[in-house]
mmCIF file of C-alpha atoms in Angstrom:
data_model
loop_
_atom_site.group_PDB
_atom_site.id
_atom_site.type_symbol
_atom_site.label_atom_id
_atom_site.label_comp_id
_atom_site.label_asym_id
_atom_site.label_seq_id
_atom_site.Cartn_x
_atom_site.Cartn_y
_atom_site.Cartn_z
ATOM 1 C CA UNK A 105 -33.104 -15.341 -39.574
ATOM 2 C CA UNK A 106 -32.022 -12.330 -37.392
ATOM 3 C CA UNK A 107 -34.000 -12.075 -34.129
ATOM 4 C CA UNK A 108 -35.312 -8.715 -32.655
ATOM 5 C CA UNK A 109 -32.605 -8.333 -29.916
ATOM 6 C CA UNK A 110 -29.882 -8.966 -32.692
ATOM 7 C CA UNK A 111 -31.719 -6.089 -34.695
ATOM 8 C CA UNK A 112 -32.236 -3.643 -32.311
ATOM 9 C CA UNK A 113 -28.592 -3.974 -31.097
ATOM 10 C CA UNK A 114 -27.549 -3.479 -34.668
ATOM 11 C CA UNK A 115 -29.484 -0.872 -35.016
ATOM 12 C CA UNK A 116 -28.338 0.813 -31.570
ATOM 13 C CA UNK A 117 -24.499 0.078 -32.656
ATOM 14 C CA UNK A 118 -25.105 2.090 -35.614
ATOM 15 C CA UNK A 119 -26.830 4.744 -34.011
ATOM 16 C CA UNK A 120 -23.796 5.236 -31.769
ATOM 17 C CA UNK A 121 -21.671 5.553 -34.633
ATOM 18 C CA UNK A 122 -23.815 8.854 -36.213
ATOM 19 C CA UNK A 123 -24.176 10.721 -32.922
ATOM 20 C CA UNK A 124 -22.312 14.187 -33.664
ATOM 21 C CA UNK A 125 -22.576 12.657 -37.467
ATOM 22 C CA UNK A 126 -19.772 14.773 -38.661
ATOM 23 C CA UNK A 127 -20.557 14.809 -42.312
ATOM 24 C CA UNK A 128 -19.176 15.589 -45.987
ATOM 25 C CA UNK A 129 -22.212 17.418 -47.365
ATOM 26 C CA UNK A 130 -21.912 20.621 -44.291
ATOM 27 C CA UNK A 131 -19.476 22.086 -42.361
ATOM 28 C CA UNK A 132 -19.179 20.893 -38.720
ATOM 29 C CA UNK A 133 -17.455 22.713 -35.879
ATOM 30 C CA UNK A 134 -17.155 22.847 -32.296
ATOM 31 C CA UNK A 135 -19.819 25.391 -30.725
ATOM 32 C CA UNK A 136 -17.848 28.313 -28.950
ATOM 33 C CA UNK A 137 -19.747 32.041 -29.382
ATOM 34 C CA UNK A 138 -16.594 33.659 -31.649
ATOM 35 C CA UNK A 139 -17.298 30.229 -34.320
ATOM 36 C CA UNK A 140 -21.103 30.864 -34.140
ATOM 37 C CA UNK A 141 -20.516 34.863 -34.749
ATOM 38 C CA UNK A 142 -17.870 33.891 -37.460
ATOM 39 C CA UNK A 143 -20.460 31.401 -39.363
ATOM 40 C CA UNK A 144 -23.376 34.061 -39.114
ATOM 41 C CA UNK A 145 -21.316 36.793 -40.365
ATOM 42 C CA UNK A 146 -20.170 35.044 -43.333
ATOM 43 C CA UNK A 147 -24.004 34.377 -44.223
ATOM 44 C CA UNK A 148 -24.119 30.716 -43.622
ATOM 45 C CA UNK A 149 -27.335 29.058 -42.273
ATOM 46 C CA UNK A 150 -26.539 27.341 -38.907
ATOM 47 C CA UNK A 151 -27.886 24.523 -37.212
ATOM 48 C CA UNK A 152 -26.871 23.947 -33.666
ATOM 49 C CA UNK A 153 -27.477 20.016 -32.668
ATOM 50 C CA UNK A 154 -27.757 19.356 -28.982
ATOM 51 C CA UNK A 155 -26.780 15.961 -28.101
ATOM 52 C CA UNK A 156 -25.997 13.354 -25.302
ATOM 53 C CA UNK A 157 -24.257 9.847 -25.828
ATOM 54 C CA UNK A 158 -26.755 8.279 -23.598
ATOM 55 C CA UNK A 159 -29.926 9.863 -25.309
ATOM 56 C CA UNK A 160 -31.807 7.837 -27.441
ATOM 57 C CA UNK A 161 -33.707 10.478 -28.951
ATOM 58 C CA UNK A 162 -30.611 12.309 -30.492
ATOM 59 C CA UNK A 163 -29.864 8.657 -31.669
ATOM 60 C CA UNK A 164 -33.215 8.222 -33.579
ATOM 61 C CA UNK A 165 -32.282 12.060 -34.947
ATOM 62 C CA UNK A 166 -28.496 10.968 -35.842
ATOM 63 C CA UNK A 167 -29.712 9.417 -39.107
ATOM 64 C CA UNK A 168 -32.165 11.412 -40.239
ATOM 65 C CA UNK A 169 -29.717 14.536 -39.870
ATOM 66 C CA UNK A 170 -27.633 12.623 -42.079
ATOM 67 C CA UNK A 171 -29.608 11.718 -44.826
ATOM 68 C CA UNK A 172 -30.644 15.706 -44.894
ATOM 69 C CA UNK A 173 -27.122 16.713 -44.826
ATOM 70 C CA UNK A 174 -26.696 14.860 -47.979
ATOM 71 C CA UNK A 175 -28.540 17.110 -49.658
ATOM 72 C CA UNK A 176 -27.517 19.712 -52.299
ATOM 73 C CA UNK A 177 -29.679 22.228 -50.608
ATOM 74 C CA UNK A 178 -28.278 22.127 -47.515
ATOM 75 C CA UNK A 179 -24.788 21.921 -48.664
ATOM 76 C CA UNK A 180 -23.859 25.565 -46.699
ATOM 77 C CA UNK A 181 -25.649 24.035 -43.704
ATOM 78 C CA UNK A 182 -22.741 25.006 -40.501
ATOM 79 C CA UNK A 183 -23.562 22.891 -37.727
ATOM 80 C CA UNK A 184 -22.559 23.156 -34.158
ATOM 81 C CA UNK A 185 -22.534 19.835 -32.247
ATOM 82 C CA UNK A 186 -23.018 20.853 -28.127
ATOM 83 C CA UNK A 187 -22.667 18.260 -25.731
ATOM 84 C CA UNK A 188 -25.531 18.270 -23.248
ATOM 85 C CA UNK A 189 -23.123 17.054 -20.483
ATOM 86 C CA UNK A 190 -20.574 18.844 -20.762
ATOM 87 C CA UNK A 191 -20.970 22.004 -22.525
ATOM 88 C CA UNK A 192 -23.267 23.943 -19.629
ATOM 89 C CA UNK A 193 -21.999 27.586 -20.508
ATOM 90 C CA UNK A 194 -23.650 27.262 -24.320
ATOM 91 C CA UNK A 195 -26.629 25.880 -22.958
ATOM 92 C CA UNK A 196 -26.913 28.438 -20.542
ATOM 93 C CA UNK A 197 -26.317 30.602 -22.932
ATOM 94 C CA UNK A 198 -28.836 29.302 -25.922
ATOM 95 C CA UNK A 199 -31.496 28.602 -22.940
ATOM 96 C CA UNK A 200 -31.515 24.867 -23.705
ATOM 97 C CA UNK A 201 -33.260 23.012 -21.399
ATOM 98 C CA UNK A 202 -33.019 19.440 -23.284
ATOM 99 C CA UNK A 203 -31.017 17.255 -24.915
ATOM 100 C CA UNK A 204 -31.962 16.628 -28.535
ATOM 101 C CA UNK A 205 -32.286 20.011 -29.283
ATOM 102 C CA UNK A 206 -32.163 21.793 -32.722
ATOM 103 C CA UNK A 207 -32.047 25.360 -33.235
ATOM 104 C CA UNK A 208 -32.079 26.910 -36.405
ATOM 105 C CA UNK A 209 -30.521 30.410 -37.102
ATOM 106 C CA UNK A 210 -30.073 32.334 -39.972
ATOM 107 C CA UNK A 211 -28.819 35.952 -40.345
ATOM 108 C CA UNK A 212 -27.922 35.838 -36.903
ATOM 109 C CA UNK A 213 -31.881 35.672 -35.551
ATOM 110 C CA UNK A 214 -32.919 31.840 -34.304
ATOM 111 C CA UNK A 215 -35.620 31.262 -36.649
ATOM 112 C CA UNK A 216 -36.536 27.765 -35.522
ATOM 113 C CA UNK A 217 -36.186 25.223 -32.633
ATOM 114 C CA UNK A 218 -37.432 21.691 -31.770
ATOM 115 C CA UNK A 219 -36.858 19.737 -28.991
ATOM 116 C CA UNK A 220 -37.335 15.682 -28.880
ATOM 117 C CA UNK A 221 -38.893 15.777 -32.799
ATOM 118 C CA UNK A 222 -37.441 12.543 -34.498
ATOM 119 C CA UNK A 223 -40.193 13.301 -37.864
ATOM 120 C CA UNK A 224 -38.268 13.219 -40.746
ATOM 121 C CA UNK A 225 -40.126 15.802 -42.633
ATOM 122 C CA UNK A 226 -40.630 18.090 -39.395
ATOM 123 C CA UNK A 227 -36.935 18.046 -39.118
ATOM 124 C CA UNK A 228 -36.334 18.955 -42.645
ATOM 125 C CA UNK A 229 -38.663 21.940 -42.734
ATOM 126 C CA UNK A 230 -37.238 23.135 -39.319
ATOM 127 C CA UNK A 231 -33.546 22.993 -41.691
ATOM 128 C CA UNK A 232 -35.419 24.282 -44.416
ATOM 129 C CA UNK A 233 -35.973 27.677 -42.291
ATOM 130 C CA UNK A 234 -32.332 28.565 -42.368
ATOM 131 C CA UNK A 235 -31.630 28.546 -46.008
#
């Protein structure tokens, strides 16, 4: 029988693997302004996913944005991964205070934003605002 530590460190490892969970069902791209402009002006929904390795909210989000992803209606979904650490000038920029934020922007207007939120069905109708 597995024990709890064994568990949880599974469970940890494969959180680590999904942060930035670059997946098939969207398009994923580095966050610059010109790729955010580009994405809104061809009409795509956008989701832009702040993150930090060391965060274990974004972890606990990591799979649930997954499992969305994988979803015919979000199949247009563009996201923009930002790294909390390293990517000051977007935050800045986005006035993002916190790691494990999601905002939400469609026709070029941020139409939603959560910070810290790890409810599945929260998250989805926050996604759900862009299409």
């Amino acid at each position: 029988m597995i024990n709890r530590r064994h568990a949880l460190a599974a469970l940890a490892a494969f959180s680590l693997a999904l942060v930035g969970w670059g997946v098939s069902a969207q398009e994923e791209k580095a966050y610059s302004p010109a790729a955010l402009d580009a994405a809104i002006k061809a009409g795509k929904p956008v989701l832009i996913d702040v993150t930090a390795t060391w965060c274990p909210t974004c972890k606990a989000q990591a799979p649930i944005l997954l499992e969305l992803a994988q979803q015919p209606k979000f199949k247009d979904l563009v996201v923009f991964n930002i790294d909390f650490d390293s990517q000051k000038d977007a935050l800045r920029s986005l006035k993002v205070q916190h790691q494990s934020t999601l905002i939400v922007v469609k026709g070029g207007a941020e139409v939603g934003r959560s910070v810290g939120d790890t409810n599945r069905a929260s998250i989805e109708a926050l996604l759900s605002r862009a299409l």
